[in-house]
Protein backbone atom coordinates (compact mmCIF):
# COMPACT_ATOMS: atom_id res chain seq x y z
CA MET A 1 -47.43 -130.25 18.87
CA ASN A 2 -45.31 -130.37 15.71
CA SER A 3 -41.78 -129.61 16.90
CA THR A 4 -40.70 -128.73 13.37
CA TRP A 5 -43.00 -125.72 12.99
CA PHE A 6 -43.63 -124.62 16.58
CA ARG A 7 -41.47 -123.84 19.61
CA ARG A 8 -42.27 -123.36 23.27
CA TYR A 9 -39.79 -121.66 25.61
CA THR A 10 -41.82 -122.09 28.77
CA THR A 11 -43.98 -124.75 30.34
CA PRO A 12 -47.35 -124.53 28.55
CA GLY A 13 -49.94 -122.77 30.65
CA ASN A 14 -53.58 -123.78 30.95
CA GLY A 15 -54.95 -120.46 29.73
CA PRO A 16 -55.44 -119.13 26.20
CA ARG A 17 -52.87 -119.90 23.52
CA LEU A 18 -50.85 -117.16 21.77
CA VAL A 19 -49.20 -118.04 18.46
CA CYS A 20 -46.32 -115.70 17.52
CA PHE A 21 -45.10 -115.07 13.95
CA PRO A 22 -41.56 -113.68 13.40
CA HIS A 23 -40.43 -110.78 11.23
CA ALA A 24 -38.52 -111.11 7.95
CA GLY A 25 -35.26 -112.95 8.55
CA GLY A 26 -36.40 -113.72 12.08
CA SER A 27 -36.82 -117.01 13.86
CA ALA A 28 -38.91 -118.38 16.71
CA THR A 29 -36.22 -117.46 19.25
CA ALA A 30 -36.93 -113.76 18.63
CA TYR A 31 -39.99 -114.28 20.85
CA ARG A 32 -38.25 -116.14 23.66
CA PRO A 33 -38.01 -113.05 25.95
CA LEU A 34 -41.67 -112.28 25.31
CA ALA A 35 -42.68 -115.89 26.04
CA LEU A 36 -40.83 -115.72 29.36
CA ALA A 37 -42.50 -112.41 30.24
CA LEU A 38 -45.93 -113.80 29.35
CA ALA A 39 -45.31 -116.84 31.55
CA LEU A 40 -44.82 -114.49 34.49
CA ALA A 41 -47.77 -112.27 33.59
CA ALA A 42 -50.42 -114.91 32.90
CA ASP A 43 -51.09 -118.61 32.51
CA LEU A 44 -50.79 -118.48 28.71
CA ASP A 45 -49.54 -121.12 26.31
CA THR A 46 -47.13 -119.16 24.11
CA VAL A 47 -46.19 -120.91 20.87
CA CYS A 48 -43.65 -119.44 18.43
CA VAL A 49 -43.64 -120.31 14.73
CA GLN A 50 -40.35 -121.49 13.21
CA TYR A 51 -40.28 -120.79 9.47
CA PRO A 52 -38.18 -123.07 7.23
CA GLY A 53 -34.68 -121.96 6.24
CA ARG A 54 -33.35 -120.75 9.60
CA GLN A 55 -31.70 -122.13 12.73
CA ASP A 56 -32.51 -125.84 13.10
CA ARG A 57 -34.53 -125.69 9.84
CA TYR A 58 -31.64 -124.16 7.90
CA SER A 59 -31.38 -127.11 5.51
CA GLU A 60 -35.01 -126.63 4.39
CA ALA A 61 -35.82 -124.28 1.53
CA PRO A 62 -37.44 -121.07 2.81
CA PHE A 63 -40.75 -119.98 1.35
CA THR A 64 -40.64 -117.21 -1.26
CA ASP A 65 -44.45 -116.85 -1.36
CA LEU A 66 -46.10 -115.33 1.70
CA THR A 67 -49.55 -116.75 0.99
CA ARG A 68 -48.12 -120.24 0.63
CA LEU A 69 -46.20 -119.79 3.89
CA ALA A 70 -49.42 -118.83 5.67
CA GLY A 71 -51.11 -121.86 4.15
CA ALA A 72 -48.40 -124.14 5.48
CA VAL A 73 -48.67 -122.64 8.97
CA ALA A 74 -52.47 -122.93 8.94
CA GLU A 75 -52.23 -126.57 7.86
CA GLU A 76 -49.85 -127.38 10.73
CA LEU A 77 -51.75 -125.29 13.28
CA ALA A 78 -55.24 -126.61 12.53
CA PRO A 79 -54.78 -130.06 14.17
CA VAL A 80 -53.16 -128.41 17.21
CA LEU A 81 -56.24 -126.22 17.65
CA ALA A 82 -58.62 -129.10 16.92
CA ALA A 83 -57.02 -131.16 19.70
CA GLU A 84 -58.18 -128.55 22.26
CA PRO A 85 -61.28 -126.96 20.76
CA GLY A 86 -62.23 -125.31 24.04
CA ARG A 87 -58.96 -123.42 24.42
CA PRO A 88 -59.19 -119.88 23.01
CA TYR A 89 -56.27 -118.60 20.99
CA ALA A 90 -54.88 -115.44 19.44
CA LEU A 91 -52.29 -114.68 16.76
CA PHE A 92 -49.48 -112.16 17.13
CA GLY A 93 -47.14 -111.10 14.33
CA HIS A 94 -44.51 -108.43 13.91
CA SER A 95 -43.63 -106.79 10.57
CA MET A 96 -43.76 -109.55 7.92
CA GLY A 97 -45.17 -111.76 10.67
CA SER A 98 -48.25 -109.50 10.82
CA LEU A 99 -49.09 -110.35 7.23
CA VAL A 100 -48.44 -114.07 7.77
CA ALA A 101 -50.61 -114.03 10.91
CA PHE A 102 -53.37 -112.16 9.08
CA GLU A 103 -53.39 -114.56 6.13
CA THR A 104 -53.25 -117.54 8.50
CA ALA A 105 -56.29 -116.17 10.35
CA ARG A 106 -58.16 -115.76 7.06
CA LEU A 107 -57.46 -119.36 6.12
CA LEU A 108 -58.50 -120.69 9.53
CA ALA A 109 -61.72 -118.65 9.33
CA ARG A 110 -62.74 -120.63 6.25
CA GLY A 111 -62.47 -123.96 8.05
CA PRO A 112 -64.58 -125.69 10.71
CA LEU A 113 -62.53 -124.52 13.69
CA PRO A 114 -63.31 -121.46 15.79
CA GLY A 115 -61.35 -118.41 14.70
CA PRO A 116 -58.85 -116.56 16.88
CA ARG A 117 -60.22 -114.49 19.72
CA ARG A 118 -57.99 -111.58 18.69
CA LEU A 119 -55.25 -110.63 16.25
CA PHE A 120 -52.28 -108.59 17.47
CA LEU A 121 -50.55 -107.03 14.46
CA SER A 122 -47.33 -105.08 14.92
CA GLY A 123 -45.08 -102.90 12.78
CA ARG A 124 -47.04 -103.10 9.52
CA GLY A 125 -49.95 -101.37 7.82
CA ALA A 126 -52.87 -103.19 6.22
CA PRO A 127 -52.05 -104.86 2.88
CA ASP A 128 -54.54 -102.82 0.87
CA ALA A 129 -53.06 -99.55 2.12
CA HIS A 130 -49.38 -100.37 2.70
CA SER A 131 -47.93 -102.19 -0.31
CA THR A 132 -44.86 -104.41 -0.09
CA ALA A 133 -44.45 -104.71 -3.87
CA GLY A 134 -41.32 -102.54 -3.89
CA PHE A 135 -39.36 -105.29 -2.15
CA ALA A 136 -39.55 -107.37 -5.33
CA ARG A 137 -36.76 -105.18 -6.78
CA TYR A 138 -34.41 -105.67 -3.82
CA ASP A 139 -31.08 -107.40 -4.38
CA ASP A 140 -28.91 -108.57 -1.48
CA ASP A 141 -27.33 -105.13 -1.00
CA ALA A 142 -30.75 -103.49 -0.81
CA VAL A 143 -32.00 -106.09 1.66
CA LEU A 144 -29.02 -105.52 3.95
CA ALA A 145 -29.41 -101.75 3.64
CA GLU A 146 -33.05 -102.11 4.72
CA VAL A 147 -32.05 -104.29 7.68
CA ARG A 148 -29.55 -101.64 8.75
CA ARG A 149 -32.16 -98.90 8.37
CA LEU A 150 -34.72 -100.69 10.51
CA GLY A 151 -32.28 -101.61 13.27
CA GLY A 152 -33.01 -104.44 15.68
CA THR A 153 -29.92 -106.36 14.56
CA ASP A 154 -26.45 -106.04 16.05
CA GLN A 155 -24.67 -104.02 13.35
CA SER A 156 -21.43 -105.98 13.86
CA MET A 157 -23.29 -109.12 12.74
CA LEU A 158 -24.13 -107.43 9.43
CA ASP A 159 -20.41 -106.89 8.85
CA ASP A 160 -19.50 -110.52 9.55
CA PRO A 161 -19.39 -112.43 6.24
CA ASP A 162 -19.78 -115.83 7.91
CA ILE A 163 -22.92 -114.77 9.77
CA MET A 164 -24.34 -113.11 6.66
CA GLU A 165 -23.71 -116.24 4.61
CA MET A 166 -25.97 -118.08 7.03
CA ALA A 167 -28.59 -115.34 7.35
CA LEU A 168 -28.94 -114.11 3.78
CA PRO A 169 -30.89 -117.07 2.30
CA ALA A 170 -33.77 -116.57 4.74
CA LEU A 171 -33.66 -112.77 4.43
CA ARG A 172 -33.56 -112.98 0.64
CA ALA A 173 -36.51 -115.39 0.57
CA ASP A 174 -38.58 -113.36 3.04
CA TYR A 175 -38.13 -110.13 1.09
CA ARG A 176 -39.01 -111.97 -2.10
CA ALA A 177 -42.15 -113.26 -0.38
CA LEU A 178 -43.02 -109.72 0.70
CA GLY A 179 -42.38 -108.39 -2.80
CA SER A 180 -44.69 -110.92 -4.43
CA TYR A 181 -47.50 -110.46 -1.90
CA GLY A 182 -50.53 -108.37 -2.73
CA TRP A 183 -54.00 -107.85 -1.33
CA ARG A 184 -56.61 -109.76 -3.32
CA GLY A 185 -59.66 -108.63 -1.41
CA GLY A 186 -61.84 -110.46 1.05
CA GLU A 187 -64.31 -110.11 3.88
CA PRO A 188 -63.23 -108.55 7.19
CA LEU A 189 -62.37 -110.98 9.96
CA ALA A 190 -64.75 -111.52 12.86
CA ALA A 191 -61.85 -111.37 15.31
CA PRO A 192 -61.07 -108.05 17.01
CA VAL A 193 -57.71 -106.52 16.07
CA THR A 194 -55.14 -104.71 18.18
CA VAL A 195 -52.35 -103.00 16.23
CA LEU A 196 -49.06 -102.14 17.91
CA VAL A 197 -46.58 -99.64 16.46
CA GLY A 198 -43.51 -97.64 17.42
CA ASP A 199 -43.91 -93.88 17.21
CA GLY A 200 -40.60 -93.59 15.36
CA ASP A 201 -40.97 -96.59 13.05
CA PRO A 202 -39.42 -95.70 9.64
CA MET A 203 -41.48 -98.38 7.91
CA VAL A 204 -45.01 -97.63 9.12
CA THR A 205 -46.60 -94.52 10.60
CA VAL A 206 -49.24 -94.50 13.32
CA GLU A 207 -51.75 -93.41 10.66
CA GLN A 208 -50.83 -96.38 8.43
CA ALA A 209 -51.17 -98.72 11.41
CA GLY A 210 -54.78 -97.60 11.68
CA THR A 211 -55.58 -98.89 8.19
CA TRP A 212 -56.15 -102.36 9.67
CA ALA A 213 -59.50 -101.11 11.02
CA THR A 214 -61.35 -102.06 7.83
CA HIS A 215 -60.22 -105.69 8.16
CA THR A 216 -62.22 -106.56 11.25
CA ARG A 217 -65.89 -106.63 12.20
CA GLY A 218 -64.87 -106.66 15.85
CA ASP A 219 -63.42 -103.92 17.99
CA PHE A 220 -60.22 -102.23 16.92
CA ALA A 221 -57.42 -100.49 18.82
CA VAL A 222 -54.01 -99.02 18.06
CA LYS A 223 -51.36 -99.08 20.78
CA VAL A 224 -48.42 -96.69 20.24
CA PHE A 225 -45.06 -97.25 21.93
CA PRO A 226 -41.88 -95.18 21.98
CA GLY A 227 -39.26 -96.52 19.59
CA GLY A 228 -38.54 -97.58 16.05
CA HIS A 229 -39.42 -100.63 14.03
CA PHE A 230 -38.17 -103.07 16.66
CA TYR A 231 -39.60 -101.16 19.63
CA LEU A 232 -41.07 -104.39 21.04
CA PHE A 233 -37.70 -105.94 21.92
CA ASP A 234 -36.91 -102.97 24.18
CA GLN A 235 -40.30 -103.06 25.94
CA VAL A 236 -41.01 -106.72 26.47
CA ASP A 237 -42.94 -106.32 29.72
CA GLU A 238 -45.14 -103.57 28.29
CA ILE A 239 -45.93 -105.64 25.19
CA ALA A 240 -46.67 -108.67 27.38
CA ALA A 241 -49.15 -106.56 29.38
CA VAL A 242 -51.00 -105.45 26.22
CA LEU A 243 -51.17 -109.00 24.88
CA THR A 244 -52.31 -110.42 28.20
CA GLU A 245 -55.01 -107.81 28.71
CA GLY A 246 -56.33 -108.14 25.15
CA LEU A 247 -56.43 -111.93 25.16
CA LEU A 248 -57.73 -112.52 28.67
CA THR A 249 -60.37 -109.79 28.39
CA GLU A 250 -61.63 -111.20 25.11
CA SER A 251 -61.66 -114.75 26.48
CA ALA A 252 -63.58 -113.70 29.58
CA ALA A 253 -66.16 -111.85 27.48
CA ALA A 254 -66.67 -114.94 25.33
């Protein structure tokens, strides 16, 4: 597996593979607690995507185009999937990661490989019903204000100029990518979709989370959790249970 784009934080299991896509400004390590919980819950192979421009990829230019980012991930992921064609897989993304996971799934569906068994999309409405175009107007102050509003980040870090000097390039690029992204139409995916959302999320309502239903020909479910935009980091075991049940049930049915 390409160690530049993908990270594992546990010994790879022999069961289905789960590929996790981080939120805006986030890195692969955001999913380390979830990967550890999944290792205890099931024999999964949890793989976390590391976008350019952060942590050990800090020297690389981050993507400012979300569709191009998804294309790069799909290109790197395809040979990994082709090497084990019998292993089922699913994609999980939170916030911006939901859109990257969704676009990655659409690209993979056009190729010769089997598509994902399920998509798990968290903290974001469907692109045709929940526009991100407003982020195109955000300057650095607006980006940081949005990060403060959403929570999930130690507020003292946002007041540390040295930390912000390191974090802002990736945040700036990710919000630019969100601002330039727009739905261009397309056929629904064959893969079933499970949407996860916090009941107090200031970015997406439970109703908006349900707008993903038109993007799948498979079954569809919305799972609501207590909390705000970053509810999942406070309920790692509960999220791991939903992911495990959805992926293992779908794999057994297939």
